[in-house]
Coordinates of C-alpha atoms in Angstrom, one line a residue:
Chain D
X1 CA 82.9 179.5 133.6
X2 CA 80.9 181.9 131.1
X3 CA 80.8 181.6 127.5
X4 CA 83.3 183.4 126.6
X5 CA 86.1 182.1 129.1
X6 CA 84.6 178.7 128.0
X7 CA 85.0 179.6 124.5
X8 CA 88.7 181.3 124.6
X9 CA 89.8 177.8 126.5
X10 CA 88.4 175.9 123.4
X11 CA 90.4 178.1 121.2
X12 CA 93.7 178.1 123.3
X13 CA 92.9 174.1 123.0
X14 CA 93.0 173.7 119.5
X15 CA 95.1 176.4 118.2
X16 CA 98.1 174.7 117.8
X17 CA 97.0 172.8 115.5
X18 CA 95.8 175.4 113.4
X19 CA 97.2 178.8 111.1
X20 CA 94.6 180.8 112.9
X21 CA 91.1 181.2 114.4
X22 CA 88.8 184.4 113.3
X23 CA 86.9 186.2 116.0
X24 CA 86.0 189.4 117.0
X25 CA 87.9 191.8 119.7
X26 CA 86.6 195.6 120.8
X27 CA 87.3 198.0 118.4
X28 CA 87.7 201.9 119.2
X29 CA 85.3 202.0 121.6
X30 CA 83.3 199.4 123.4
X31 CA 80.1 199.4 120.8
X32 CA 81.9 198.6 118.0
X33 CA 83.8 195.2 117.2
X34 CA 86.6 194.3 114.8
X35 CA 87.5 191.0 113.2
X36 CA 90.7 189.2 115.5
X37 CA 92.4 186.7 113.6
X38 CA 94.5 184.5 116.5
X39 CA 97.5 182.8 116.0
X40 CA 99.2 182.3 119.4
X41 CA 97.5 181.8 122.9
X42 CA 97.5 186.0 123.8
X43 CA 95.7 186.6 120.7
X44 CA 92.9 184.9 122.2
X45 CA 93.0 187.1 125.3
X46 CA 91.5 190.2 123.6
X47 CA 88.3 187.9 122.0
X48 CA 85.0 188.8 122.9
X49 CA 81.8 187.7 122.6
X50 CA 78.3 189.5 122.3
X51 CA 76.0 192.0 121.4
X52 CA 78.7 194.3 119.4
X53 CA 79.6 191.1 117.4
X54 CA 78.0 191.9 113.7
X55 CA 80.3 190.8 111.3
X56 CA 79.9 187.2 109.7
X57 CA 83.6 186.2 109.7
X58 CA 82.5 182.9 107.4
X59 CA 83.1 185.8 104.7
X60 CA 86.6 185.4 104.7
X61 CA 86.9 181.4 104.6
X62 CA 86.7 181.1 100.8
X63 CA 90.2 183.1 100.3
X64 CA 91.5 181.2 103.3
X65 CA 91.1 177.4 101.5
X66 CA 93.9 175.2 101.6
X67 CA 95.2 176.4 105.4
X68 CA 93.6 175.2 108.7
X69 CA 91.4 178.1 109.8
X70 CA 89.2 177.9 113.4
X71 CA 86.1 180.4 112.9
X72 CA 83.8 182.2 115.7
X73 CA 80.3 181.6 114.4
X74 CA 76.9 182.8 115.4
X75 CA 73.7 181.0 114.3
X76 CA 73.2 182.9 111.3
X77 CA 77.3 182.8 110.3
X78 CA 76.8 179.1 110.9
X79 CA 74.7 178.9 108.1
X80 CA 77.1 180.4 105.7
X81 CA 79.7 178.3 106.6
X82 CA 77.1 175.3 105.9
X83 CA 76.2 176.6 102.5
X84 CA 80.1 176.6 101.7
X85 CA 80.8 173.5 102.4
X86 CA 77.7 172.4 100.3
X87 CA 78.9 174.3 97.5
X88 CA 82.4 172.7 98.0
X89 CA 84.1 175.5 98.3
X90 CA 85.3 175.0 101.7
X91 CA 87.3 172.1 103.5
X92 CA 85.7 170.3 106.2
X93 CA 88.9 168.7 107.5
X94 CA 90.9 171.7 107.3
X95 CA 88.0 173.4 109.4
X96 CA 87.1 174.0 113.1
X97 CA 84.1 175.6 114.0
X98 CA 83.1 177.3 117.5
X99 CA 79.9 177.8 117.7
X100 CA 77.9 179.7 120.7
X101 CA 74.0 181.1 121.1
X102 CA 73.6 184.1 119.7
X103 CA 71.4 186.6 121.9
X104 CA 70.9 189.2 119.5
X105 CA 73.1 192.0 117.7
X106 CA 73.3 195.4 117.8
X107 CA 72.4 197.6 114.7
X108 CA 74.7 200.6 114.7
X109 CA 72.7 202.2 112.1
X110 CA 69.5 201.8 113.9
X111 CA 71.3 202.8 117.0
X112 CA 72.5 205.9 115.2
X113 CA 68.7 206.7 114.1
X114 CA 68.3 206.8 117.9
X115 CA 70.8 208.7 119.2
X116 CA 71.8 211.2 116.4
X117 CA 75.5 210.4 116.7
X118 CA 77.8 207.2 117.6
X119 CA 81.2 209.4 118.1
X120 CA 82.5 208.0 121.0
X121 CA 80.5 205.1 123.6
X122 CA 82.3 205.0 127.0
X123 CA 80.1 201.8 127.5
X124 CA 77.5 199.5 126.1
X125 CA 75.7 196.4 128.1
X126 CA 73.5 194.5 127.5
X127 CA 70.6 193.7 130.0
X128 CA 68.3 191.2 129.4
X129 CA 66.5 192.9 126.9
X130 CA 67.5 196.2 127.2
X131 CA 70.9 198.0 125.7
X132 CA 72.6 200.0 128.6
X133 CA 75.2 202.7 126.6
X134 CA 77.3 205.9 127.7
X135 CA 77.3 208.3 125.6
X136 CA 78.7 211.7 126.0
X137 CA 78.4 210.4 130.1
X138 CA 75.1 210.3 130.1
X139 CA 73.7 206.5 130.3
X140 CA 70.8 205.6 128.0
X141 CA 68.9 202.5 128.5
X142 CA 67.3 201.3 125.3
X143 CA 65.1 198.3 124.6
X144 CA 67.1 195.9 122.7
X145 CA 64.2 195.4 119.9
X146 CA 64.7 198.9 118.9
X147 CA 68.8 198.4 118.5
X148 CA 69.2 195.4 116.8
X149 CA 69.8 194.0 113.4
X150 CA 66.4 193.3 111.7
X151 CA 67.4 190.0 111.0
X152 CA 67.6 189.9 115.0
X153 CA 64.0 189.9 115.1
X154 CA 62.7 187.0 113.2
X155 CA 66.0 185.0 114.4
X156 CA 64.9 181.4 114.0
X157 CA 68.5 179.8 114.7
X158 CA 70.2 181.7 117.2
X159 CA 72.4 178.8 117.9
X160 CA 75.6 178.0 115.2
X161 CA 73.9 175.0 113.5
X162 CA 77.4 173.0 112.7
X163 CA 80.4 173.6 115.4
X164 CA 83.1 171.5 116.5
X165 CA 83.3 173.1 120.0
X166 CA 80.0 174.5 121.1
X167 CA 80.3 177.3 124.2
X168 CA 77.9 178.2 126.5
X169 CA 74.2 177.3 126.6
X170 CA 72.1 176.8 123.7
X171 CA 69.7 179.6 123.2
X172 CA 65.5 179.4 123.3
X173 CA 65.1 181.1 119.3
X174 CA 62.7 184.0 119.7
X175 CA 59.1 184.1 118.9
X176 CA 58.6 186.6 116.2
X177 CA 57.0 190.0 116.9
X178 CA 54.0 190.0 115.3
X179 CA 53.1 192.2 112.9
X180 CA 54.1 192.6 109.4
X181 CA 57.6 191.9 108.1
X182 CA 59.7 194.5 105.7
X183 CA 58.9 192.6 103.0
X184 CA 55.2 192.6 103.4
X185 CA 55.1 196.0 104.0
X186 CA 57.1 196.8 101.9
X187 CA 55.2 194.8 98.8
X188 CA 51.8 196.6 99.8
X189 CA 53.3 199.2 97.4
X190 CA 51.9 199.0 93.9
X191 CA 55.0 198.4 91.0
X192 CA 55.2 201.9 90.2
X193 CA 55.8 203.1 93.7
X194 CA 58.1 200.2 94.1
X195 CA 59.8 201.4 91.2
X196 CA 60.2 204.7 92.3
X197 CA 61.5 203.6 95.5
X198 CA 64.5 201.7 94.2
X199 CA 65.4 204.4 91.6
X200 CA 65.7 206.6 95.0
X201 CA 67.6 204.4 96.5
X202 CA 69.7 203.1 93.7
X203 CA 70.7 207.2 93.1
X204 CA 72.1 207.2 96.7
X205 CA 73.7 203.8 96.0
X206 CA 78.0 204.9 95.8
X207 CA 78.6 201.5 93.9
X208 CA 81.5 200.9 97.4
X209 CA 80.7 197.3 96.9
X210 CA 80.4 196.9 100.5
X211 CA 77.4 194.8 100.2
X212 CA 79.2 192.4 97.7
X213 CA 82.3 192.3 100.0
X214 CA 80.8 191.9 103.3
X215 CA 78.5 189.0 101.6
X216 CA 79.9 185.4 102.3
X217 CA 78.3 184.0 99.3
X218 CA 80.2 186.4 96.9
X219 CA 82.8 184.2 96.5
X220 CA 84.0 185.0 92.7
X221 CA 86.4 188.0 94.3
X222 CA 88.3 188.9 91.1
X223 CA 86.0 187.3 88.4
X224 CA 82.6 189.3 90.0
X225 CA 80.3 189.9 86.5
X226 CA 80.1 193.3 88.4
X227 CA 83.8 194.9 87.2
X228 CA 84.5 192.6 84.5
X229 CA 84.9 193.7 80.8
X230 CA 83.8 190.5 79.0
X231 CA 81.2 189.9 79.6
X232 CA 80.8 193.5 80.3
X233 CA 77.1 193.7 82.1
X234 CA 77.5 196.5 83.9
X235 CA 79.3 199.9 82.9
X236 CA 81.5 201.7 85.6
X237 CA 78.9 204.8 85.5
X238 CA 77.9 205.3 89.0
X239 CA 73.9 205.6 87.6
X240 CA 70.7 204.2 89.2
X241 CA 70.1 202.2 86.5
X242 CA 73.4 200.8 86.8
X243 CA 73.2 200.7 90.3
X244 CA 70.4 198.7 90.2
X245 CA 71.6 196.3 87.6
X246 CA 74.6 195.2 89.9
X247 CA 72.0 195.2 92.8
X248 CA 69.9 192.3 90.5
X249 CA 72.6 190.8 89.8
X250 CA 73.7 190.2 93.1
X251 CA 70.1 189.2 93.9
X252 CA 70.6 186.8 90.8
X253 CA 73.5 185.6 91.9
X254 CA 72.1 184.7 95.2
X255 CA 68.8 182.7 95.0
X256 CA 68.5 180.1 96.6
X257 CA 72.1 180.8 97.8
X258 CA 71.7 183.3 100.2
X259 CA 71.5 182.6 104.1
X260 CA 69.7 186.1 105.1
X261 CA 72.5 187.1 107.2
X262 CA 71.8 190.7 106.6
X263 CA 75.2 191.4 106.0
X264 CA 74.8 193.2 102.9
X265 CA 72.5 195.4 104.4
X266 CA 74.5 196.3 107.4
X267 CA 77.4 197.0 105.5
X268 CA 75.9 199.4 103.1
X269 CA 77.3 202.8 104.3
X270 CA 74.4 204.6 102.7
X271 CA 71.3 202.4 104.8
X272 CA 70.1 201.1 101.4
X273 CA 67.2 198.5 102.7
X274 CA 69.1 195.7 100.4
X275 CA 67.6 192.9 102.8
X276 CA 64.6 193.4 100.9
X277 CA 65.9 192.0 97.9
X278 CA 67.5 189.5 99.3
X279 CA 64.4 188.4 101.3
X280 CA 61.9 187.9 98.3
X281 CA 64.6 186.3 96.4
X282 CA 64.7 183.8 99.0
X283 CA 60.9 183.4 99.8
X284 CA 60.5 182.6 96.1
X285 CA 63.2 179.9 95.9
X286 CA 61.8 178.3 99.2
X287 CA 58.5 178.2 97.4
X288 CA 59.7 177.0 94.6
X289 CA 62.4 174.5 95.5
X290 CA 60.8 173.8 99.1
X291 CA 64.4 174.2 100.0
X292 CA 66.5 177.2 102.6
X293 CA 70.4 178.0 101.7
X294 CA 72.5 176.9 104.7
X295 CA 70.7 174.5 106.3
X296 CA 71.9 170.8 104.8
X297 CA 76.0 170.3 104.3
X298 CA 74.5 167.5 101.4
X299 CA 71.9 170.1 99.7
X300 CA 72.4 170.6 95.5
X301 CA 71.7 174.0 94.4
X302 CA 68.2 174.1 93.5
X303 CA 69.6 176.5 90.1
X304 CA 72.0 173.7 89.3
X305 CA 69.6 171.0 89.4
X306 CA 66.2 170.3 87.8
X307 CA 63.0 168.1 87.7
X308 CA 61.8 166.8 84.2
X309 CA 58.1 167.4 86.0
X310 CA 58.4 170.7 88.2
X311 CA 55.4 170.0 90.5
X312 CA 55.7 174.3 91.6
X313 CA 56.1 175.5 88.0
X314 CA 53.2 176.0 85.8
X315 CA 53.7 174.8 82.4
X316 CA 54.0 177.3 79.9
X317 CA 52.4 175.8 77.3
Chain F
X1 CA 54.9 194.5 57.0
X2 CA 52.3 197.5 58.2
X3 CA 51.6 197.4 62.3
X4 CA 49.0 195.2 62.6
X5 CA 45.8 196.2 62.7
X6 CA 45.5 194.7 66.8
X7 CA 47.2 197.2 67.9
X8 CA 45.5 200.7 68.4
X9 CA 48.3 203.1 68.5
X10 CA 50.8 203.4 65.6
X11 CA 54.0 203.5 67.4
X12 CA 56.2 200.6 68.1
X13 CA 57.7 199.4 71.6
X14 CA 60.9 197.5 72.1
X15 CA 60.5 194.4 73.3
X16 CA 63.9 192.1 73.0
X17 CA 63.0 188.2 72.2
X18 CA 65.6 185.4 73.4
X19 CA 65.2 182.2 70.9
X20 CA 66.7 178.7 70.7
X21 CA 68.0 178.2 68.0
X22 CA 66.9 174.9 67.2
X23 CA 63.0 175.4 68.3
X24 CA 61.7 178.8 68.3
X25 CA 64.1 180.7 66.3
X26 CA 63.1 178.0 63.4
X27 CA 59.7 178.8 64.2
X28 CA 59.5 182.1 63.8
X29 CA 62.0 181.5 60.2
X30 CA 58.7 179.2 59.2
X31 CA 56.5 182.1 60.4
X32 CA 58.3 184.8 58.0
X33 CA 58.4 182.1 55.5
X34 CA 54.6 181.2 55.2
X35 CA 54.1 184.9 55.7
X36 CA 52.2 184.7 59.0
X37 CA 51.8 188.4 59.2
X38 CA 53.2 189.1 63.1
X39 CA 53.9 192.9 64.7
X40 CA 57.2 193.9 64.3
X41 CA 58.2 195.4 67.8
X42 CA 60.0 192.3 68.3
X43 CA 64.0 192.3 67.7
X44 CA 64.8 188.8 67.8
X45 CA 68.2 187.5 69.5
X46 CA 69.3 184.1 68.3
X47 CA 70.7 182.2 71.0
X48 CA 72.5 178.3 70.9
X49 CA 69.5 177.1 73.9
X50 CA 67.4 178.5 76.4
X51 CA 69.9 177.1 78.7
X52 CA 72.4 180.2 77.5
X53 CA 70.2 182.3 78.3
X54 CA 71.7 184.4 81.7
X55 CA 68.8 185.8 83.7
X56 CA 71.1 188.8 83.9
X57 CA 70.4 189.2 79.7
X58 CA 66.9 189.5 80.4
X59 CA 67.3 192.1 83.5
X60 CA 69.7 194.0 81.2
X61 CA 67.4 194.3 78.6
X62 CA 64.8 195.4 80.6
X63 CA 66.9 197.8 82.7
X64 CA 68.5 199.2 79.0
X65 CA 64.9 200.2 78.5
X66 CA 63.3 197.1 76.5
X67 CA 60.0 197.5 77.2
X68 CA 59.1 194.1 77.6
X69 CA 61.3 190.8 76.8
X70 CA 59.9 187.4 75.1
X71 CA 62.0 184.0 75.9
X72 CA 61.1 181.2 74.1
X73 CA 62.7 177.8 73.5
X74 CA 61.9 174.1 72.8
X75 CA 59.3 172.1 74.7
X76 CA 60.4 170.7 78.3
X77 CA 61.8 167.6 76.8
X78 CA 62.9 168.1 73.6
X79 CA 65.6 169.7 74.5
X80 CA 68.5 169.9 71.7
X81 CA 70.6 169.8 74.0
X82 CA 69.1 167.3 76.2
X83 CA 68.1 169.1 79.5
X84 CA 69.1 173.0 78.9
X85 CA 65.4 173.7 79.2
X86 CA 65.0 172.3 82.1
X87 CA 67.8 174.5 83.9
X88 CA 66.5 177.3 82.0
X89 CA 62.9 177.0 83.3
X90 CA 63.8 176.9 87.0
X91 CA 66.0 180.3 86.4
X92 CA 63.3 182.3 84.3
X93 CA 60.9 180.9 87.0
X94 CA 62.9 182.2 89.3
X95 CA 63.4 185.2 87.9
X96 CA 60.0 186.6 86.4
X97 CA 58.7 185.7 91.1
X98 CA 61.4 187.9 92.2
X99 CA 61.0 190.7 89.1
X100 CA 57.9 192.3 91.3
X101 CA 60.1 192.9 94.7
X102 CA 61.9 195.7 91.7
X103 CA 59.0 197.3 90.5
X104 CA 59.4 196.3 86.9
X105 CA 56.3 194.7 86.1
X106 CA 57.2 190.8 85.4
X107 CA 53.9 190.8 82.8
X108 CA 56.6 192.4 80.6
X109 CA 58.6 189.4 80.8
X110 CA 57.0 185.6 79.4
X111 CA 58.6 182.6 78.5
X112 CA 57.0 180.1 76.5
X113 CA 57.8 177.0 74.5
X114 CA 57.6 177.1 70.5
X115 CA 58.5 174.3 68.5
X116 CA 60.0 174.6 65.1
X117 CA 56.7 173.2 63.2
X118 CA 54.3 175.6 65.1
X119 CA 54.4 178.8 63.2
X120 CA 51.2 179.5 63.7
X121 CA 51.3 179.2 67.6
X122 CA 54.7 181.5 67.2
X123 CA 52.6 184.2 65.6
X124 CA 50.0 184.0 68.0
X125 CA 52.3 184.5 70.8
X126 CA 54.1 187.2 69.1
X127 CA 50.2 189.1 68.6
X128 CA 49.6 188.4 72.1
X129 CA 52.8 189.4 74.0
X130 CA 52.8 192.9 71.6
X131 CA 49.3 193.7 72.5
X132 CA 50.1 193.1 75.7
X133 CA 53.1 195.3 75.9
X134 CA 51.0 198.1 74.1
X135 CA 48.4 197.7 76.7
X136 CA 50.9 198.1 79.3
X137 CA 52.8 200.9 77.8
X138 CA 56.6 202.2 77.5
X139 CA 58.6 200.9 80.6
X140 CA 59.4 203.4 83.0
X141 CA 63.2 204.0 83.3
X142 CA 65.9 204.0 85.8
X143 CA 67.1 207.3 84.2
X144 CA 64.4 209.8 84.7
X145 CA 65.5 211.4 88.2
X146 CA 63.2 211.2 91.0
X147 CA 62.9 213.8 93.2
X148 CA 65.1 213.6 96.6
X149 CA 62.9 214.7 98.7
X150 CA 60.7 211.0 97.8
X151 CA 59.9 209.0 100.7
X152 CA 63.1 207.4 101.7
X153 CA 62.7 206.2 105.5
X154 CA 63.7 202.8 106.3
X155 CA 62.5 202.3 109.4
X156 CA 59.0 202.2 108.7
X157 CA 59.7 199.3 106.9
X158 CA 61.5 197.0 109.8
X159 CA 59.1 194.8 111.9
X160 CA 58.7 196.7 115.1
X161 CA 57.9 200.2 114.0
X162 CA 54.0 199.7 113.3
X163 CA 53.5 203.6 112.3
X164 CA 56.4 203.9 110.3
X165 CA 55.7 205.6 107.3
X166 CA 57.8 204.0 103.9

């Protein structure tokens, strides 16, 4: 049995016992996938599993508390789900997670870069290591590297890190490419060119909130800081420097919160490289706290706790 | 109070300070009051603790066009409130390591400690965070538009594309 016959029998299993179970089914065409929430046995049917799977569905669990919810995760949705619960925001017992190895997702933006246009894929495959689409009927083989998420690259846990039903075999987690990361590029700039770049970017930004939405962290919905009057941080003027205010504040928001799921980043219709953000806000709370988001169910928020000496702070005075 | 005579240029900078109430803000009060004679770039915002101070009020400032932005509170450990400075330091820690990924240069933002007797070390680190500031200049803003045509391209910074140009 494959993985995913394995993992629509676990489902099938324990749905009755449950409201619903998130996963992912073929959307329009056979690159792009759309969230399936399950409730009876031919739900689970139109479930698939793979390389077209982006979204983290952990996103939606916060709104769901209080029902019995199944979820689909990959390694790096895993991790969200794990920071929930340590933040006590989720339910254990009213919980079941599937996990399976994660072999990589696709990037549609990336994918877009290569091909000029996504209108319509008559198929998409992956190969080993290579991405095998029709488009337009003309196949195009493309090395998986160049297609896939970023995150995809430096993937350390491939393999959903808490489940109740794993499916499949566990996946090898990839040796990083070498070379330098974004962020390291990226912070070979000097300030002022960094500067410049974000005040680009942040003129593109369209405010959609996309990147706050798709984020499973984001969990004040409603109350975000972002819309709300009192306090009122951030006007409604669509302006880079408002722009970038929300964008800090999301960063803010986030440290030592954030799993690097990338989400924010993939969901940004306008390509904004967000990730970065995200990534030195989380390489300076692991150097400071010596502690990752996502990883331990028992884990306090390094922001919400303290030491009276902090061996990695130098004291100010 | 004239500009003081450390600073070369005449014109003043904004730079927003944050102060507990109980330590610093006394502190600079016992400044004024023995007339320590200090720059006056420095608009001071009282504040209950260091602990109510968001890290979003300093990224504000500094995004509203402050040109630099001076926290300063009790000593770790004599706390008013007991251990507000102690949450406080791990978010302004925090927050001046990431400030760099956004181009704003985090030498425009310090926090210190200033008790209420030490009015002279508050004027001292009033003189030395305004000199600094002047040495560094107004802040560039958010609002002056940048050309379009600026070097946008993302993929030269993801891992694989080696010649990628961003």
């Amino acid at each position: 049995m494959n993985v995913l016959e394995t993992m629509k029998k676990c489902i099938r299993e324990a749905l009755p016992d449950l409201d619903m179970v998130m996963g992912w089914e073929q959307g329009f065409d056979t690159l792009h996938a759309t969230p399936l929430f399950m409730e009876t046995a031919e739900d689970v049917d139109r479930l698939i599993l793979g390389p077209t799977c982006v979204q983290s569905l952990a996103v939606h669990l916060p709104s769901l508390k209080g029902k019995k919810i199944g979820v689909v995760v990959k390694g790096c949705d895993s991790r969200a789900v794990v920071q929930l619960l340590s933040e006590n925001l989720l339910n254990r017992e009213n919980l079941v997670i599937f996990g399976f190895g994660c072999d990589g997702v696709v990037s549609l933006s990336r994918l877009k870069k290569k091909l000029g246009a996504l209108d319509f894929i008559e198929s998409a495959e992956k190969k080993d290591d290579r991405l095998c689409i029709e488009i337009n009927g003309e196949q195009q083989d493309l090395p998986f590297d160049d297609i896939c998420a970023p995150k995809c690259l430096t993937c350390s846990r491939p393999n959903a890190i808490i489940s109740d039903h794993f499916a499949g075999p566990q996946r090898t987690p990839r040796i990083p490419a070498k070379g330098k990361t974004a962020l390291e590029k990226f912070e070979e700039k000097s300030l002022p060119e960094r500067f410049d770049f974000w005040k680009a970017q942040m003129q593109r930004c369209v405010r959609c909130y996309a990147c706050r939405d798709s984020c499973p962290m984001c969990v004040c919905r409603d109350h975000c800081v972002a819309v709300s009057r009192n306090p009122h941080f951030v006007s409604q003027e669509a302006t880079a420097s408002e722009n970038f205010m929300f964008q800090l504040i999301h960063v803010m928001h986030l440290a030592g919160r954030c799993v690097s799921c990338g989400e924010c980043e993939r969901a940004c219709p306008m390509d904004i490289p967000l990730g970065l953000l995200r990534a030195k806000s989380t390489e300076v709370t692991s150097a400071l706290f010596n502690q990752e988001a996502g990883l331990d169910q028992e884990a306090v928020l390094p922001l919400l706790s303290f030491n009276i000496e902090e061996e990695t702070i130098e004291e100010h005075d | 109070m004239p500009p003081s005579n450390d600073l070369k240029d005449g014109g003043e900078l904004r730079i927003i300070g944050f102060l507990c109430n109980w330590c610093s803000y006394s502190g600079a009060d016992a400044a004024g009051v023995a007339r320590l004679e200090q720059p006056t770039d420095l608009r001071i915002i009282r504040t209950p603790c260091t602990g109510r101070i968001d890290p979003l009020f300093i990224l504000r400032a500094l995004i509203n066009g402050a040109d630099g932005v001076l926290v300063s509170g009790c000593h770790p450990g004599d706390c008013h409130y007991v251990e507000g400075n102690f949450h406080a330091r791990r978010r302004l820690e925090t927050l001046k390591r990431i400030l760099p990924i956004s181009g704003i240069d985090p030498e425009r933002f310090k926090y210190t400690w200033v008790s209420a007797s030490e009015s002279g070390r508050w004027q001292e680190t009033v003189r030395e965070f305004t000199a600094k500031i002047h040495a560094l200049g107004p802040a560039p803003r958010m609002t002056d538009v940048v050309s379009r045509s600026k070097d946008l391209s993302l993929e030269g910074l993801l891992l694989q594309d080696e010649n990628g140009g961003a």
